[in-house]
Short mmCIF file of C-alpha atoms in Angstrom, two decimals:
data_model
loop_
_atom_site.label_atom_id
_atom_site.label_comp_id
_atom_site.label_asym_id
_atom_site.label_seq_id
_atom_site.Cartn_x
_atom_site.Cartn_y
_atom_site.Cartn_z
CA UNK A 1 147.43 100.31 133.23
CA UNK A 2 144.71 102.90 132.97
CA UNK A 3 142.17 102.32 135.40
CA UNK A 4 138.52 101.95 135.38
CA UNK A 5 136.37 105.05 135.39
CA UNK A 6 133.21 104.10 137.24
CA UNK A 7 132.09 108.17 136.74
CA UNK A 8 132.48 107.84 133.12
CA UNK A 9 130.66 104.93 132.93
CA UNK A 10 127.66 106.03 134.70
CA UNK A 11 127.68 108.97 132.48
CA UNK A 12 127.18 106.47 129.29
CA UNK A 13 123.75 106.13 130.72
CA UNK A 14 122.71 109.49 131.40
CA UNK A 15 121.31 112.00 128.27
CA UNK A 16 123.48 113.43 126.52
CA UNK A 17 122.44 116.30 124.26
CA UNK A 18 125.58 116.08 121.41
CA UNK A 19 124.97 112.43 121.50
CA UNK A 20 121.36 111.88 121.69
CA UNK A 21 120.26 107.78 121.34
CA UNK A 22 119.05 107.22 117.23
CA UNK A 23 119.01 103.91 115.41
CA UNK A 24 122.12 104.63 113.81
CA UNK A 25 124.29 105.42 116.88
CA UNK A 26 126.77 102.25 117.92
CA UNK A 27 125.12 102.89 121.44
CA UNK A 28 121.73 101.51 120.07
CA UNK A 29 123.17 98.52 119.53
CA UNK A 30 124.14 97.54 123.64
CA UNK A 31 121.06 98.72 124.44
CA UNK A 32 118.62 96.62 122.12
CA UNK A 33 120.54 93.61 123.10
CA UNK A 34 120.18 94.35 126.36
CA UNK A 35 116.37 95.04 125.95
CA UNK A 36 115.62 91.96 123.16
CA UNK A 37 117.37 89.26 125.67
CA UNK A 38 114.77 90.68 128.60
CA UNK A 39 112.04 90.57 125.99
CA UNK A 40 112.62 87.21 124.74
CA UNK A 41 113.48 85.33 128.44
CA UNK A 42 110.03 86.78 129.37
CA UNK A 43 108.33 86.40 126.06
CA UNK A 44 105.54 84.90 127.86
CA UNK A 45 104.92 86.37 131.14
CA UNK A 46 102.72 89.23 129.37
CA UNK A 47 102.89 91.50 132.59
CA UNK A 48 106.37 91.72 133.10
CA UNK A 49 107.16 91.71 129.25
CA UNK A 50 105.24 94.94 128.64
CA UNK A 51 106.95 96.14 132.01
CA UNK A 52 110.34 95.94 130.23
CA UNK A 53 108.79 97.22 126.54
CA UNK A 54 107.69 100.26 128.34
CA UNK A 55 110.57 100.93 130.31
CA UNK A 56 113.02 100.21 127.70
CA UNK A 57 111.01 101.99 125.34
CA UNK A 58 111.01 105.40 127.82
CA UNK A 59 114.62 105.21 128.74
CA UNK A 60 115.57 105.10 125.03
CA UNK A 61 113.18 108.19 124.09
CA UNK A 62 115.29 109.82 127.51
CA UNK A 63 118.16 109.22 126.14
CA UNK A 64 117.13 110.73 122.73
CA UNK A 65 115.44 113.81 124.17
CA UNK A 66 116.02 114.03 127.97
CA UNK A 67 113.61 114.89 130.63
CA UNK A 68 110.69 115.25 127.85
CA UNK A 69 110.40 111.66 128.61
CA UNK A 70 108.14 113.52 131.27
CA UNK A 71 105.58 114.61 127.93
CA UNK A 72 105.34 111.44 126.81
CA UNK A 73 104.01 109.95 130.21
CA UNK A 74 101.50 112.93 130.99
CA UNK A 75 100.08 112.90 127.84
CA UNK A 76 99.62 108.90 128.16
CA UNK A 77 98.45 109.31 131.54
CA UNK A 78 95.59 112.31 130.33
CA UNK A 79 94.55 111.12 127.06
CA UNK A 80 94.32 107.61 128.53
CA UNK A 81 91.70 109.38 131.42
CA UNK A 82 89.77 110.81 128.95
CA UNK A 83 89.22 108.13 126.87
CA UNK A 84 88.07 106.25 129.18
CA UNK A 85 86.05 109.48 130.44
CA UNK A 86 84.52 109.30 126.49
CA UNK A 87 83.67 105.83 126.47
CA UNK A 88 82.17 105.57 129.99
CA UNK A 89 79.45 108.65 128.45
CA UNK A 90 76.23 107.89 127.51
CA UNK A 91 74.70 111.08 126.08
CA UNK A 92 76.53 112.40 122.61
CA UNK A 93 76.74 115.96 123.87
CA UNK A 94 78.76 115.25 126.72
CA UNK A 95 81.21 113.04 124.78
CA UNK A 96 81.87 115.51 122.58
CA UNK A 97 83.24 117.86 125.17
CA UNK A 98 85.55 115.85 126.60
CA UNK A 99 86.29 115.12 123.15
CA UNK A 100 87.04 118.90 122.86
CA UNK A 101 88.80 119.09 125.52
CA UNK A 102 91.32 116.43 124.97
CA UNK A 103 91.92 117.94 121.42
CA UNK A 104 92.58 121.66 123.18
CA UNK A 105 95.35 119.78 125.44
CA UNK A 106 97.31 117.50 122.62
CA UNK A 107 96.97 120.10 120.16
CA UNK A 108 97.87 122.80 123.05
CA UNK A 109 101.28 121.17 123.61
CA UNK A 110 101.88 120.64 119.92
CA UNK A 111 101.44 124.22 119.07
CA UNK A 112 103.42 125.54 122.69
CA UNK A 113 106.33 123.63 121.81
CA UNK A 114 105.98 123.83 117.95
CA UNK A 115 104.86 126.90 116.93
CA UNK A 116 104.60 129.25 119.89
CA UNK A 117 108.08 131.42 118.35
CA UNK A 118 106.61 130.81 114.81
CA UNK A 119 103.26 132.79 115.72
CA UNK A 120 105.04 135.16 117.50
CA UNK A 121 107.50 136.24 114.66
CA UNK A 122 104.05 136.85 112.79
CA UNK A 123 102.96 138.69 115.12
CA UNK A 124 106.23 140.91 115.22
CA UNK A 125 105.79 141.03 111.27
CA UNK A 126 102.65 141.10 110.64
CA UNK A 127 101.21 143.71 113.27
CA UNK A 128 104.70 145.36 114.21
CA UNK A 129 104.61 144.20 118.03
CA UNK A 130 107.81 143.22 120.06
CA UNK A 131 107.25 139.92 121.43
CA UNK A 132 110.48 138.16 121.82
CA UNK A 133 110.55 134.64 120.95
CA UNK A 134 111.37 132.28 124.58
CA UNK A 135 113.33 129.93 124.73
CA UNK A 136 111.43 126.79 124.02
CA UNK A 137 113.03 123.56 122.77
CA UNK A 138 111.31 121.09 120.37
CA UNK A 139 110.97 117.58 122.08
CA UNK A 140 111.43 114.92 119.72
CA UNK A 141 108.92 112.93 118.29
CA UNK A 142 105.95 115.73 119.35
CA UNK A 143 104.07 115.59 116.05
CA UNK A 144 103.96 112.13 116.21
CA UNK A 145 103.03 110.71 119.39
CA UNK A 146 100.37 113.68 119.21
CA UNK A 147 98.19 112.76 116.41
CA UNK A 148 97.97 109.15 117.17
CA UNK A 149 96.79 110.44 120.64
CA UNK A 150 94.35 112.53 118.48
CA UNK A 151 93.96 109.28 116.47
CA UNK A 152 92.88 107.20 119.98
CA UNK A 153 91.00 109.48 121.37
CA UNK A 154 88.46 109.90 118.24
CA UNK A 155 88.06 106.57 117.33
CA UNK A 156 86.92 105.76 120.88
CA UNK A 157 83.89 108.96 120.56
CA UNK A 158 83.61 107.45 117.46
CA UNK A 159 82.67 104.30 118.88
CA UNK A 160 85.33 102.61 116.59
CA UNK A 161 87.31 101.31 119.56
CA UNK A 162 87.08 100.49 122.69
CA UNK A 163 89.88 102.37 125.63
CA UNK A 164 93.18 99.91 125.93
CA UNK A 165 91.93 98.01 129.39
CA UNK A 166 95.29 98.31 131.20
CA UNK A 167 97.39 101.79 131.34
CA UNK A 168 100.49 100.14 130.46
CA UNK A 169 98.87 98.77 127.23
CA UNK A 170 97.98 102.39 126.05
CA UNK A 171 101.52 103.60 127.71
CA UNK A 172 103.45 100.86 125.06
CA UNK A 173 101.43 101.90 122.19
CA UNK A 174 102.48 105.86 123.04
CA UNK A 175 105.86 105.38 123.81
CA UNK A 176 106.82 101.94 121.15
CA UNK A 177 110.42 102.74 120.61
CA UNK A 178 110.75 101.84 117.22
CA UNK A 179 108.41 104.56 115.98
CA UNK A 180 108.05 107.22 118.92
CA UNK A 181 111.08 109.63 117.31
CA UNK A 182 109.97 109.19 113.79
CA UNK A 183 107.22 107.28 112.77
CA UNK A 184 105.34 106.07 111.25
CA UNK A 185 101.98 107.10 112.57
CA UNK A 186 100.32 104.31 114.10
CA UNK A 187 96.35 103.75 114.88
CA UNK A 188 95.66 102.26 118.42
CA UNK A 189 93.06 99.88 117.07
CA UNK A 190 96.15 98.34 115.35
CA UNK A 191 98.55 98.18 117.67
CA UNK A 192 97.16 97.72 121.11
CA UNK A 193 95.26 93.83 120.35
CA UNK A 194 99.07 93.14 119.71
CA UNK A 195 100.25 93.36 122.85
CA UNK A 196 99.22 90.77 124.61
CA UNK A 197 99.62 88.55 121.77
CA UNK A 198 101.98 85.15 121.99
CA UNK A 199 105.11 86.22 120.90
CA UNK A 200 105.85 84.37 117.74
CA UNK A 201 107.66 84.95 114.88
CA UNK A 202 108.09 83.26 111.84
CA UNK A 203 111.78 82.30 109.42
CA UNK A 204 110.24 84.66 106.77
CA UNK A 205 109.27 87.09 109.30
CA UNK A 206 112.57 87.33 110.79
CA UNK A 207 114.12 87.39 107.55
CA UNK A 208 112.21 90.47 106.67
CA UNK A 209 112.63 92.31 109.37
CA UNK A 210 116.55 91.62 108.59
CA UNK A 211 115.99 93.07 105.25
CA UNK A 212 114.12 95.97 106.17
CA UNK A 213 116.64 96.60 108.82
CA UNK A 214 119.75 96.75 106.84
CA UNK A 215 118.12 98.49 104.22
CA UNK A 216 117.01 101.51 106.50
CA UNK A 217 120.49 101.37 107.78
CA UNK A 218 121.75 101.77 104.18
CA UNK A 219 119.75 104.35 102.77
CA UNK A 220 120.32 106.71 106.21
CA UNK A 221 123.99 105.49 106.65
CA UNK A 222 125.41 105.13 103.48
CA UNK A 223 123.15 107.53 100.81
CA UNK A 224 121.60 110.09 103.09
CA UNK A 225 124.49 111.08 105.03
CA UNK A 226 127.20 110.32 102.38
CA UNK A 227 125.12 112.77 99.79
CA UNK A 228 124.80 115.34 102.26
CA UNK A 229 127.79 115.32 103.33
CA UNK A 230 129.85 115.01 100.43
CA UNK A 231 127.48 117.29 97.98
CA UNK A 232 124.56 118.33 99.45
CA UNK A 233 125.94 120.73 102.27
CA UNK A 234 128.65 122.32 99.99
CA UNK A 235 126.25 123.28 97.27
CA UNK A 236 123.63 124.85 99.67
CA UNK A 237 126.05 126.57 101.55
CA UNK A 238 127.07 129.12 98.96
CA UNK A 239 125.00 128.37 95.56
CA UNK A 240 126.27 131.07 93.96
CA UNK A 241 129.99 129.67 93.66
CA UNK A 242 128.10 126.55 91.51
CA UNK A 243 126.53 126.58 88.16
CA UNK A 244 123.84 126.46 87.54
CA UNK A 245 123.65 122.48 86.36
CA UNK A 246 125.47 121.92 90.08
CA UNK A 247 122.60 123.67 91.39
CA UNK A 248 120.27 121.75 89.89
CA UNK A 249 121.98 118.32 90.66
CA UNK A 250 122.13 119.76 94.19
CA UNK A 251 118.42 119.97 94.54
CA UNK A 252 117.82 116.32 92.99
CA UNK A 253 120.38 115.07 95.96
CA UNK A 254 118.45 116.58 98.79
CA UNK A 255 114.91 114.53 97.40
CA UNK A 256 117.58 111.68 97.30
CA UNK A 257 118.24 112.59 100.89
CA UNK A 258 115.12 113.18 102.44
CA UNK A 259 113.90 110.48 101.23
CA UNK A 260 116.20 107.74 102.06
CA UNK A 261 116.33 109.93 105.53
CA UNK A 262 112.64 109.39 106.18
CA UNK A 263 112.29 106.05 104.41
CA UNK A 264 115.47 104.09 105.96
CA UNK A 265 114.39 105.71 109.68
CA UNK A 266 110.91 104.09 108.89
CA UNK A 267 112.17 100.50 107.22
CA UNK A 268 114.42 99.90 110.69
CA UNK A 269 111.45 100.82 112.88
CA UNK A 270 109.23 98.46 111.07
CA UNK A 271 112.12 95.84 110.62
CA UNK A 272 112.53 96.08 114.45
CA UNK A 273 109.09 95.79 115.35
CA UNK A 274 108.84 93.04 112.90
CA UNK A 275 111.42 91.13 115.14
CA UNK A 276 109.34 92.07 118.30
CA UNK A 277 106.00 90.49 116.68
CA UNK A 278 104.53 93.59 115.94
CA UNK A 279 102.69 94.67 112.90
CA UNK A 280 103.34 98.36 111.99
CA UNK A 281 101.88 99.52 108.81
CA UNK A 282 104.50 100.46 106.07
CA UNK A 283 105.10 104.06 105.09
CA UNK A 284 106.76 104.72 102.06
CA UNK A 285 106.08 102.66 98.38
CA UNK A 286 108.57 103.81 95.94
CA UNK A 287 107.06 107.73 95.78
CA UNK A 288 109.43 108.33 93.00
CA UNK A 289 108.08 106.75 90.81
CA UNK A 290 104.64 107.80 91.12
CA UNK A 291 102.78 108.92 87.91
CA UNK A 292 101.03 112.09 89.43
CA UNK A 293 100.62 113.93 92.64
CA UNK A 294 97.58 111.67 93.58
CA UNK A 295 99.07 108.94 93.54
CA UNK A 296 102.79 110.51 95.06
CA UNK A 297 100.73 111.31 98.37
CA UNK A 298 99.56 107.36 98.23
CA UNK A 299 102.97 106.03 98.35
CA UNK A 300 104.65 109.13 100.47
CA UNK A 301 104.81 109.28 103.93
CA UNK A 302 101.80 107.27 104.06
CA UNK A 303 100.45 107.15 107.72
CA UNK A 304 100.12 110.53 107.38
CA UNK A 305 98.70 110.81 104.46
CA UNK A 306 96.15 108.11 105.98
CA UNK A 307 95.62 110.25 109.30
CA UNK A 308 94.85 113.67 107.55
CA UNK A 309 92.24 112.14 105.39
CA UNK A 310 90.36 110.46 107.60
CA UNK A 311 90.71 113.18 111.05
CA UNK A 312 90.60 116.09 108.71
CA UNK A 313 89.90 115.74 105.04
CA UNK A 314 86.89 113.76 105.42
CA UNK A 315 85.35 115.81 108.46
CA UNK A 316 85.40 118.88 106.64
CA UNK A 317 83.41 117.32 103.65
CA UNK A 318 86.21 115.30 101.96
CA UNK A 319 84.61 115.20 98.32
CA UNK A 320 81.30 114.99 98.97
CA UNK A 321 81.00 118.55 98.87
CA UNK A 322 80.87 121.04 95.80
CA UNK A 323 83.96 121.61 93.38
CA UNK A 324 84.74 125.25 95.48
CA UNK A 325 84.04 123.43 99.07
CA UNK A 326 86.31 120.05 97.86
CA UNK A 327 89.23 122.38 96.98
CA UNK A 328 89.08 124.71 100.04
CA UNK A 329 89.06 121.10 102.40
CA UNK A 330 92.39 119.93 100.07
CA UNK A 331 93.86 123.16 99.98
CA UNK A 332 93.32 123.38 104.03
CA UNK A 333 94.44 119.88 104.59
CA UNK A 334 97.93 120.47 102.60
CA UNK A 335 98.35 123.67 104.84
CA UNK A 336 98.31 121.32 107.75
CA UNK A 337 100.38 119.26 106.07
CA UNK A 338 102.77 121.86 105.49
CA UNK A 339 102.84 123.41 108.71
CA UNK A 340 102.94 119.93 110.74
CA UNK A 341 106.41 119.46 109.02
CA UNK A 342 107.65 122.32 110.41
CA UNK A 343 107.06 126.08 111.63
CA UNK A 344 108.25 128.21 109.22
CA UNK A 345 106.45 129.98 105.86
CA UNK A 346 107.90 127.56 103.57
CA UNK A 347 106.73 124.72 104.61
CA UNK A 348 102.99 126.46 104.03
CA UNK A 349 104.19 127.16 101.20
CA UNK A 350 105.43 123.56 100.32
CA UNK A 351 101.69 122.68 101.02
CA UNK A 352 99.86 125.17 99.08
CA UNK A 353 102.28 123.95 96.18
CA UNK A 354 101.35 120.32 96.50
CA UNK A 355 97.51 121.01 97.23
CA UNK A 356 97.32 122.90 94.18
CA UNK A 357 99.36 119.90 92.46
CA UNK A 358 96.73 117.41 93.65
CA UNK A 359 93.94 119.80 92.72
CA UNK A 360 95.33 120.08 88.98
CA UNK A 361 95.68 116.57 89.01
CA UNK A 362 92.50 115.76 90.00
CA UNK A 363 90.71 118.26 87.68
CA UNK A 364 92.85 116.55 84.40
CA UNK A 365 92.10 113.36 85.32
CA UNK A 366 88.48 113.88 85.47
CA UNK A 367 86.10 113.19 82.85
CA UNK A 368 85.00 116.16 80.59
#
């Protein structure tokens, strides 16, 4: 009989970088009934329950990016200093710089990690230097756990909410594990009066959360991967062996695919966090089917769509402003858009093409 290999074992807990820990690996599985048995014994001992939330909910981003666990803590630790640094000021002028400077350091890591290579292959282009891009790795979940830091962190210079009282609250709002690789993007005024709440949970509750669940699991499973797999990939790997009509088919699968990617990733966080007792606001409503661009960017991606309107859009004169001003602050806000889905020219491009979509669609649907 083959014996027992303790070594191996150990090794199932460790990081591993082919295997990293997602929603749809069998793996998650033993560990959220591992971590959902400790939750619900201890349901009502608040201390120890957010204990286990935020150590569960740091081990599984570990095991889905490695040591940049380590990010997620220092930027909870600093951003959780400084807004109680904010909050604790009295005179407007001084908030505002620590305000500044807690912007410099989330946005600092965001662009070292995220864009560092992209700026320096502009560079290379654009003014013929010779940097050569380093060797930086993308940590999971960066864009995200970033702007609701940003999110935190203005509302309380804002004066719209007071700093979570205990670290580990503000710790389990960073580092949630049903949204920290993906989203959505979650405001601290919503989530941290949650958790210290009674844990209870209603049949209809449970059975949505179910729903949501299994649907996620569907659309990423069974229609994301199965259409990229099986059509997707083989099309965009050599177009020019397809016609034209396969081309074109191949293009309608991939906004099959990134949606039901994005959508079924966000249905099982919310489903899960449904089952926890938490309340995590929904991100995607059918953009399909959405009559215009205006109203695609109110059903798409939503939580971001929320957070650049109200930490960008609006701040730079939202519409308010003259027609010239209101389309530079849309045009701007797409950019940002663009780029915060990824580092590369298309994706500023992929912007610019949907801010001048919601422009058009503004300026037709106005009255003459």
């Amino acid at each position: 009989m083959p014996s027992f290999d303790i070594h191996a074992f150990s090794r199932q807990f460790l990081y591993d970088p082919e295997n990293p820990l997602l929603f749809n690996n069998g793996v998650f599985v033993f560990f959220f009934a591992i971590f959902i048995a400790l939750y619900y014994t201890f349901r009502n001992h608040f201390r120890l329950r957010r204990y286990i939330f935020c150590f569960f909910s740091l081990y599984f981003f570990y095991k889905a990016s490695g040591y940049f666990v380590g990010l997620v803590i220092l930027s909870a630790l600093i951003d959780y200093w400084l807004s109680n640094l904010i909050f604790r000021q009295t005179r407007q002028s001084v908030k505002g710089f620590w305000l500044v400077i807690s912007v410099i350091f989330n946005l600092g890591l965001l662009f070292f990690f995220k864009y560092t290579n992209f700026f320096i292959s502009v560079s290379n282009d654009l003014f013929h230097t010779n940097f050569n891009p380093l060797n930086i790795l993308l940590p999971i979940g960066i864009s995200f756990f970033t702007f609701e830091n940003l999110s935190y962190l203005i509302d309380v210079y804002r004066g719209q909410f007071e700093p979570a009282r205990r670290f580990t609250d503000y710790l389990l709002f960073l580092s949630f594990f049903p949204k920290l690789v993906m989203g959505p993007i979650v405001r601290a005024h919503d989530f941290v009066p949650q958790v210290n709440k009674p844990y209870v949970i209603s049949e209809k509750e449970f059975a949505k959360g179910f729903y949501l669940i299994l649907s996620g699991l569907f659309k990423k499973m069974i229609l994301s991967d199965y259409i990229t797999v099986n059509f997707v990939n083989y099309i965009f790997d050599d177009p020019s062996r397809y016609t034209g009509l396969e081309n074109l088919f191949a293009v309608y699968g991939y906004a099959i695919v990134i949606y039901c990617d994005f959508s079924g990733y966000s249905d099982i966080a919310i489903g899960i966090a449904q089952w926890l007792g938490f309340k995590i606001p929904t991100n995607f409503l059918s953009p399909y089917q959405s009559k215009n661009s205006t109203e695609f960017w109110r059903r798409w991606h939503i939580t971001l769509s929320f957070f650049l309107r109200d930490y960008l859009y609006i701040p730079l004169g939202g519409s308010r402003v003259p027609g010239w001003r209101r389309a530079v602050n849309l045009l701007t806000t797409f950019l940002v858009s663009g780029l915060w889905h990824g580092a590369n020219w298309t994706f500023l491009v992929w912007g610019g093409i949907h801010g001048t979509y919601m422009l058009a669609s503004i300026w037709t649907a106005a009255p003459s």
